[in-house]
């Protein structure tokens, strides 16, 4: 089992930056792949970024590629999402999620463990 708690959300102007953190508890964190997803009002939850258990493999949605960076610190049981050059369309609730199977996963259904989410609002 993996328990997840996000932090770091807030209100920022367009062009600004935020860093989200996801603190994990549970014995399987270091062997879990991690992902960030987001959900805007009236829209489905969508993939943002993912990182393998070792941190050696990452993948990003096209909409955030070059602006967002996912990383992890297994010693601190924490995964991060550095978000730069934020746009109003990045406004959403951001969720941290974990999976324990092999491979790189970009679908909501691949992740059995989820945090409660943190709100990110980008003003124009």
Short mmCIF file of N, CA and C in Angstrom, two decimals:
data_model
loop_
_atom_site.label_atom_id
_atom_site.label_comp_id
_atom_site.label_asym_id
_atom_site.label_seq_id
_atom_site.Cartn_x
_atom_site.Cartn_y
_atom_site.Cartn_z
N UNK A 1 0.83 -1.19 0.00
CA UNK A 1 0.00 0.00 0.00
C UNK A 1 0.87 1.24 0.00
N UNK A 2 0.41 2.26 -0.70
CA UNK A 2 1.09 3.55 -0.75
C UNK A 2 0.06 4.63 -0.44
N UNK A 3 0.37 5.48 0.52
CA UNK A 3 -0.47 6.63 0.82
C UNK A 3 0.23 7.89 0.31
N UNK A 4 -0.53 8.78 -0.32
CA UNK A 4 0.04 9.95 -0.99
C UNK A 4 -0.62 11.23 -0.53
N UNK A 5 0.20 12.28 -0.36
CA UNK A 5 -0.34 13.59 0.03
C UNK A 5 0.39 14.67 -0.74
N UNK A 6 -0.37 15.45 -1.52
CA UNK A 6 0.20 16.52 -2.32
C UNK A 6 0.25 17.83 -1.54
N UNK A 7 1.18 18.69 -1.94
CA UNK A 7 1.26 20.04 -1.40
C UNK A 7 1.95 20.94 -2.42
N UNK A 8 1.85 22.25 -2.20
CA UNK A 8 2.56 23.19 -3.06
C UNK A 8 1.70 23.92 -4.06
N UNK A 9 0.43 23.59 -4.12
CA UNK A 9 -0.45 24.30 -5.04
C UNK A 9 -0.70 25.73 -4.58
N UNK A 10 -1.33 26.51 -5.43
CA UNK A 10 -1.64 27.88 -5.09
C UNK A 10 -2.02 28.69 -6.30
N UNK A 11 -2.02 30.01 -6.10
CA UNK A 11 -2.37 30.96 -7.15
C UNK A 11 -1.09 31.62 -7.66
N UNK A 12 -0.93 31.64 -8.97
CA UNK A 12 0.27 32.22 -9.57
C UNK A 12 -0.12 32.94 -10.86
N UNK A 13 0.61 33.95 -11.22
CA UNK A 13 0.35 34.65 -12.47
C UNK A 13 0.93 33.87 -13.65
N UNK A 14 0.35 34.09 -14.80
CA UNK A 14 0.87 33.46 -16.02
C UNK A 14 2.35 33.79 -16.19
N UNK A 15 3.12 32.78 -16.57
CA UNK A 15 4.56 32.94 -16.70
C UNK A 15 5.33 32.58 -15.45
N UNK A 16 4.63 32.41 -14.35
CA UNK A 16 5.26 32.08 -13.09
C UNK A 16 5.54 30.60 -12.93
N UNK A 17 6.02 30.25 -11.74
CA UNK A 17 6.42 28.87 -11.45
C UNK A 17 5.83 28.40 -10.12
N UNK A 18 5.64 27.10 -10.02
CA UNK A 18 5.26 26.44 -8.79
C UNK A 18 5.95 25.09 -8.74
N UNK A 19 6.21 24.60 -7.53
CA UNK A 19 6.71 23.24 -7.38
C UNK A 19 5.77 22.47 -6.49
N UNK A 20 5.20 21.42 -7.03
CA UNK A 20 4.35 20.53 -6.27
C UNK A 20 5.18 19.42 -5.66
N UNK A 21 4.78 19.01 -4.48
CA UNK A 21 5.42 17.89 -3.82
C UNK A 21 4.37 16.84 -3.50
N UNK A 22 4.80 15.60 -3.46
CA UNK A 22 3.92 14.49 -3.10
C UNK A 22 4.68 13.61 -2.13
N UNK A 23 4.24 13.63 -0.88
CA UNK A 23 4.87 12.81 0.15
C UNK A 23 4.17 11.46 0.20
N UNK A 24 4.97 10.42 0.16
CA UNK A 24 4.42 9.07 0.14
C UNK A 24 4.80 8.32 1.41
N UNK A 25 3.92 7.47 1.84
CA UNK A 25 4.20 6.58 2.95
C UNK A 25 3.82 5.17 2.53
N UNK A 26 4.46 4.21 3.15
CA UNK A 26 4.22 2.83 2.74
C UNK A 26 5.52 2.21 2.27
N UNK A 27 5.66 0.95 2.44
CA UNK A 27 6.92 0.27 2.19
C UNK A 27 7.27 0.14 0.71
N UNK A 28 6.30 0.34 -0.17
CA UNK A 28 6.56 0.08 -1.58
C UNK A 28 6.89 1.32 -2.39
N UNK A 29 7.08 2.49 -1.74
CA UNK A 29 7.29 3.71 -2.51
C UNK A 29 8.49 3.60 -3.42
N UNK A 30 9.62 3.11 -2.92
CA UNK A 30 10.85 3.10 -3.71
C UNK A 30 10.76 2.15 -4.89
N UNK A 31 9.78 1.27 -4.91
CA UNK A 31 9.61 0.36 -6.03
C UNK A 31 8.39 0.75 -6.88
N UNK A 32 7.83 1.91 -6.61
CA UNK A 32 6.63 2.36 -7.31
C UNK A 32 6.96 3.41 -8.34
N UNK A 33 6.41 3.25 -9.54
CA UNK A 33 6.41 4.34 -10.48
C UNK A 33 5.41 5.39 -10.01
N UNK A 34 5.68 6.65 -10.35
CA UNK A 34 4.83 7.74 -9.87
C UNK A 34 4.38 8.60 -11.04
N UNK A 35 3.23 9.22 -10.86
CA UNK A 35 2.73 10.09 -11.91
C UNK A 35 2.01 11.30 -11.35
N UNK A 36 1.90 12.32 -12.19
CA UNK A 36 1.07 13.48 -11.89
C UNK A 36 -0.02 13.57 -12.96
N UNK A 37 -1.23 13.81 -12.49
CA UNK A 37 -2.37 14.02 -13.37
C UNK A 37 -3.03 15.33 -12.96
N UNK A 38 -3.92 15.82 -13.81
CA UNK A 38 -4.66 17.03 -13.45
C UNK A 38 -6.07 16.95 -13.99
N UNK A 39 -6.96 17.68 -13.32
CA UNK A 39 -8.36 17.71 -13.73
C UNK A 39 -8.90 19.11 -13.59
N UNK A 40 -9.27 19.68 -14.72
CA UNK A 40 -9.88 21.01 -14.74
C UNK A 40 -11.40 20.86 -14.61
N UNK A 41 -12.09 21.90 -14.17
CA UNK A 41 -13.55 21.82 -14.02
C UNK A 41 -14.23 21.41 -15.31
N UNK A 42 -15.09 20.42 -15.23
CA UNK A 42 -15.85 19.97 -16.39
C UNK A 42 -15.08 19.11 -17.36
N UNK A 43 -13.84 18.78 -17.01
CA UNK A 43 -13.02 17.97 -17.91
C UNK A 43 -12.59 16.68 -17.23
N UNK A 44 -12.16 15.72 -18.05
CA UNK A 44 -11.68 14.47 -17.50
C UNK A 44 -10.26 14.64 -16.93
N UNK A 45 -9.93 13.75 -16.02
CA UNK A 45 -8.57 13.75 -15.48
C UNK A 45 -7.59 13.36 -16.60
N UNK A 46 -6.49 14.10 -16.69
CA UNK A 46 -5.54 13.85 -17.76
C UNK A 46 -4.12 13.68 -17.24
N UNK A 47 -3.36 12.91 -17.99
CA UNK A 47 -1.97 12.64 -17.68
C UNK A 47 -1.13 13.89 -17.83
N UNK A 48 -0.18 14.09 -16.90
CA UNK A 48 0.76 15.21 -16.99
C UNK A 48 2.19 14.69 -17.14
N UNK A 49 2.62 13.84 -16.20
CA UNK A 49 3.99 13.35 -16.23
C UNK A 49 4.10 12.08 -15.41
N UNK A 50 5.12 11.28 -15.72
CA UNK A 50 5.37 10.07 -14.96
C UNK A 50 6.86 9.83 -14.83
N UNK A 51 7.23 9.10 -13.78
CA UNK A 51 8.64 8.79 -13.54
C UNK A 51 8.73 7.36 -13.01
N UNK A 52 9.73 6.63 -13.47
CA UNK A 52 9.90 5.25 -13.04
C UNK A 52 10.40 5.18 -11.61
N UNK A 53 10.42 3.97 -11.05
CA UNK A 53 10.80 3.82 -9.66
C UNK A 53 12.21 4.30 -9.39
N UNK A 54 13.10 4.15 -10.37
CA UNK A 54 14.49 4.55 -10.19
C UNK A 54 14.73 6.02 -10.54
N UNK A 55 13.76 6.63 -11.21
CA UNK A 55 13.95 7.99 -11.70
C UNK A 55 14.63 8.05 -13.05
N UNK A 56 14.97 6.89 -13.59
CA UNK A 56 15.71 6.86 -14.84
C UNK A 56 14.88 7.05 -16.08
N UNK A 57 13.59 6.95 -15.95
CA UNK A 57 12.71 7.09 -17.11
C UNK A 57 11.58 8.05 -16.78
N UNK A 58 11.34 9.00 -17.65
CA UNK A 58 10.25 9.95 -17.47
C UNK A 58 9.48 10.10 -18.78
N UNK A 59 8.26 10.58 -18.67
CA UNK A 59 7.45 10.88 -19.84
C UNK A 59 6.52 12.04 -19.50
N UNK A 60 6.17 12.83 -20.52
CA UNK A 60 5.35 14.01 -20.31
C UNK A 60 4.26 14.12 -21.36
N UNK A 61 3.17 14.75 -20.96
CA UNK A 61 2.15 15.13 -21.93
C UNK A 61 2.73 16.21 -22.84
N UNK A 62 2.31 16.22 -24.08
CA UNK A 62 2.82 17.21 -25.02
C UNK A 62 2.55 18.63 -24.54
N UNK A 63 1.45 18.83 -23.85
CA UNK A 63 1.05 20.17 -23.43
C UNK A 63 1.97 20.77 -22.37
N UNK A 64 2.76 19.93 -21.70
CA UNK A 64 3.65 20.44 -20.63
C UNK A 64 5.11 20.20 -20.94
N UNK A 65 5.41 19.49 -22.00
CA UNK A 65 6.79 19.15 -22.33
C UNK A 65 7.61 20.42 -22.50
N UNK A 66 8.77 20.45 -21.86
CA UNK A 66 9.63 21.61 -21.93
C UNK A 66 9.36 22.66 -20.86
N UNK A 67 8.21 22.53 -20.19
CA UNK A 67 7.85 23.48 -19.12
C UNK A 67 7.83 22.84 -17.74
N UNK A 68 7.41 21.57 -17.68
CA UNK A 68 7.31 20.86 -16.41
C UNK A 68 8.41 19.81 -16.32
N UNK A 69 8.85 19.56 -15.08
CA UNK A 69 9.85 18.53 -14.83
C UNK A 69 9.43 17.70 -13.62
N UNK A 70 9.38 16.39 -13.81
CA UNK A 70 9.08 15.47 -12.71
C UNK A 70 10.38 14.90 -12.19
N UNK A 71 10.47 14.76 -10.87
CA UNK A 71 11.64 14.17 -10.24
C UNK A 71 11.22 13.47 -8.96
N UNK A 72 12.13 12.70 -8.40
CA UNK A 72 11.80 12.00 -7.15
C UNK A 72 13.04 11.88 -6.30
N UNK A 73 12.81 11.79 -5.00
CA UNK A 73 13.86 11.56 -4.02
C UNK A 73 13.40 10.39 -3.16
N UNK A 74 13.91 9.22 -3.46
CA UNK A 74 13.45 8.02 -2.74
C UNK A 74 13.88 8.03 -1.28
N UNK A 75 14.96 8.73 -0.96
CA UNK A 75 15.38 8.83 0.44
C UNK A 75 14.37 9.62 1.27
N UNK A 76 13.66 10.54 0.60
CA UNK A 76 12.65 11.36 1.29
C UNK A 76 11.23 10.89 0.98
N UNK A 77 11.10 9.83 0.21
CA UNK A 77 9.78 9.32 -0.16
C UNK A 77 8.91 10.42 -0.77
N UNK A 78 9.50 11.19 -1.66
CA UNK A 78 8.81 12.35 -2.22
C UNK A 78 9.03 12.43 -3.73
N UNK A 79 7.98 12.80 -4.43
CA UNK A 79 8.06 13.07 -5.86
C UNK A 79 7.66 14.52 -6.07
N UNK A 80 8.28 15.16 -7.04
CA UNK A 80 8.08 16.58 -7.28
C UNK A 80 7.60 16.84 -8.71
N UNK A 81 6.92 17.96 -8.88
CA UNK A 81 6.59 18.44 -10.21
C UNK A 81 6.94 19.92 -10.25
N UNK A 82 8.03 20.25 -10.92
CA UNK A 82 8.41 21.64 -11.11
C UNK A 82 7.70 22.17 -12.34
N UNK A 83 6.93 23.23 -12.15
CA UNK A 83 6.12 23.78 -13.23
C UNK A 83 6.58 25.20 -13.52
N UNK A 84 7.09 25.42 -14.70
CA UNK A 84 7.57 26.74 -15.12
C UNK A 84 6.72 27.25 -16.28
N UNK A 85 6.83 28.52 -16.55
CA UNK A 85 6.10 29.16 -17.66
C UNK A 85 4.63 28.77 -17.64
N UNK A 86 4.02 28.89 -16.49
CA UNK A 86 2.63 28.46 -16.33
C UNK A 86 1.69 29.30 -17.17
N UNK A 87 0.64 28.63 -17.64
CA UNK A 87 -0.38 29.26 -18.46
C UNK A 87 -1.73 29.13 -17.79
N UNK A 88 -2.68 30.01 -18.12
CA UNK A 88 -4.02 29.87 -17.52
C UNK A 88 -4.64 28.49 -17.77
N UNK A 89 -4.32 27.88 -18.90
CA UNK A 89 -4.89 26.55 -19.19
C UNK A 89 -4.27 25.44 -18.34
N UNK A 90 -3.25 25.75 -17.54
CA UNK A 90 -2.71 24.78 -16.60
C UNK A 90 -3.53 24.74 -15.30
N UNK A 91 -4.50 25.62 -15.17
CA UNK A 91 -5.34 25.65 -13.98
C UNK A 91 -6.11 24.35 -13.84
N UNK A 92 -5.96 23.71 -12.68
CA UNK A 92 -6.60 22.41 -12.44
C UNK A 92 -6.28 21.96 -11.02
N UNK A 93 -6.94 20.91 -10.61
CA UNK A 93 -6.51 20.17 -9.43
C UNK A 93 -5.47 19.15 -9.89
N UNK A 94 -4.33 19.15 -9.24
CA UNK A 94 -3.24 18.24 -9.61
C UNK A 94 -3.18 17.09 -8.61
N UNK A 95 -3.12 15.90 -9.16
CA UNK A 95 -3.11 14.68 -8.36
C UNK A 95 -1.81 13.93 -8.54
N UNK A 96 -1.31 13.41 -7.44
CA UNK A 96 -0.17 12.49 -7.45
C UNK A 96 -0.74 11.07 -7.42
N UNK A 97 -0.07 10.16 -8.13
CA UNK A 97 -0.54 8.79 -8.19
C UNK A 97 0.64 7.83 -8.27
N UNK A 98 0.40 6.58 -7.90
CA UNK A 98 1.46 5.58 -7.88
C UNK A 98 1.00 4.28 -8.52
N UNK A 99 1.95 3.60 -9.14
CA UNK A 99 1.68 2.27 -9.69
C UNK A 99 2.83 1.35 -9.33
N UNK A 100 2.60 0.06 -9.33
CA UNK A 100 3.63 -0.89 -8.91
C UNK A 100 3.97 -1.92 -9.98
N UNK A 101 3.44 -1.73 -11.18
CA UNK A 101 3.76 -2.66 -12.26
C UNK A 101 4.91 -2.13 -13.09
N UNK A 102 5.44 -2.96 -13.99
CA UNK A 102 6.56 -2.54 -14.84
C UNK A 102 6.09 -1.59 -15.93
N UNK A 103 7.01 -0.85 -16.49
CA UNK A 103 6.71 -0.04 -17.65
C UNK A 103 6.40 1.40 -17.31
N UNK A 104 6.09 2.17 -18.33
CA UNK A 104 5.72 3.57 -18.20
C UNK A 104 4.23 3.70 -18.44
N UNK A 105 3.54 4.33 -17.53
CA UNK A 105 2.08 4.34 -17.59
C UNK A 105 1.52 5.75 -17.66
N UNK A 106 0.61 5.96 -18.59
CA UNK A 106 0.04 7.29 -18.80
C UNK A 106 -1.48 7.32 -18.65
N UNK A 107 -2.08 6.20 -18.32
CA UNK A 107 -3.53 6.14 -18.19
C UNK A 107 -3.97 6.13 -16.73
N UNK A 108 -5.05 6.81 -16.45
CA UNK A 108 -5.59 6.88 -15.10
C UNK A 108 -5.81 5.48 -14.54
N UNK A 109 -6.28 4.58 -15.36
CA UNK A 109 -6.62 3.23 -14.91
C UNK A 109 -5.40 2.41 -14.51
N UNK A 110 -4.22 2.84 -14.88
CA UNK A 110 -3.00 2.12 -14.52
C UNK A 110 -2.52 2.42 -13.11
N UNK A 111 -3.13 3.40 -12.47
CA UNK A 111 -2.67 3.87 -11.17
C UNK A 111 -3.68 3.51 -10.08
N UNK A 112 -3.38 2.58 -9.20
CA UNK A 112 -4.32 2.21 -8.14
C UNK A 112 -4.27 3.12 -6.91
N UNK A 113 -3.21 3.92 -6.78
CA UNK A 113 -3.06 4.73 -5.57
C UNK A 113 -3.06 6.22 -5.94
N UNK A 114 -3.87 7.01 -5.21
CA UNK A 114 -4.06 8.42 -5.53
C UNK A 114 -4.03 9.28 -4.27
N UNK A 115 -3.52 10.51 -4.43
CA UNK A 115 -3.65 11.50 -3.38
C UNK A 115 -4.97 12.24 -3.51
N UNK A 116 -5.17 13.21 -2.62
CA UNK A 116 -6.42 13.97 -2.60
C UNK A 116 -6.41 15.15 -3.56
N UNK A 117 -5.24 15.54 -4.02
CA UNK A 117 -5.14 16.63 -4.99
C UNK A 117 -4.81 17.97 -4.35
N UNK A 118 -4.21 18.83 -5.17
CA UNK A 118 -3.89 20.20 -4.75
C UNK A 118 -4.26 21.15 -5.89
N UNK A 119 -4.88 22.26 -5.54
CA UNK A 119 -5.37 23.20 -6.55
C UNK A 119 -4.25 24.09 -7.05
N UNK A 120 -4.16 24.21 -8.36
CA UNK A 120 -3.25 25.16 -9.01
C UNK A 120 -4.09 26.10 -9.86
N UNK A 121 -3.96 27.39 -9.61
CA UNK A 121 -4.70 28.38 -10.36
C UNK A 121 -3.72 29.37 -10.98
N UNK A 122 -3.81 29.52 -12.29
CA UNK A 122 -2.92 30.43 -13.01
C UNK A 122 -3.77 31.57 -13.57
N UNK A 123 -3.47 32.78 -13.13
CA UNK A 123 -4.24 33.94 -13.59
C UNK A 123 -3.58 34.55 -14.82
N UNK A 124 -4.42 35.13 -15.68
CA UNK A 124 -3.91 35.71 -16.93
C UNK A 124 -3.22 37.05 -16.68
#
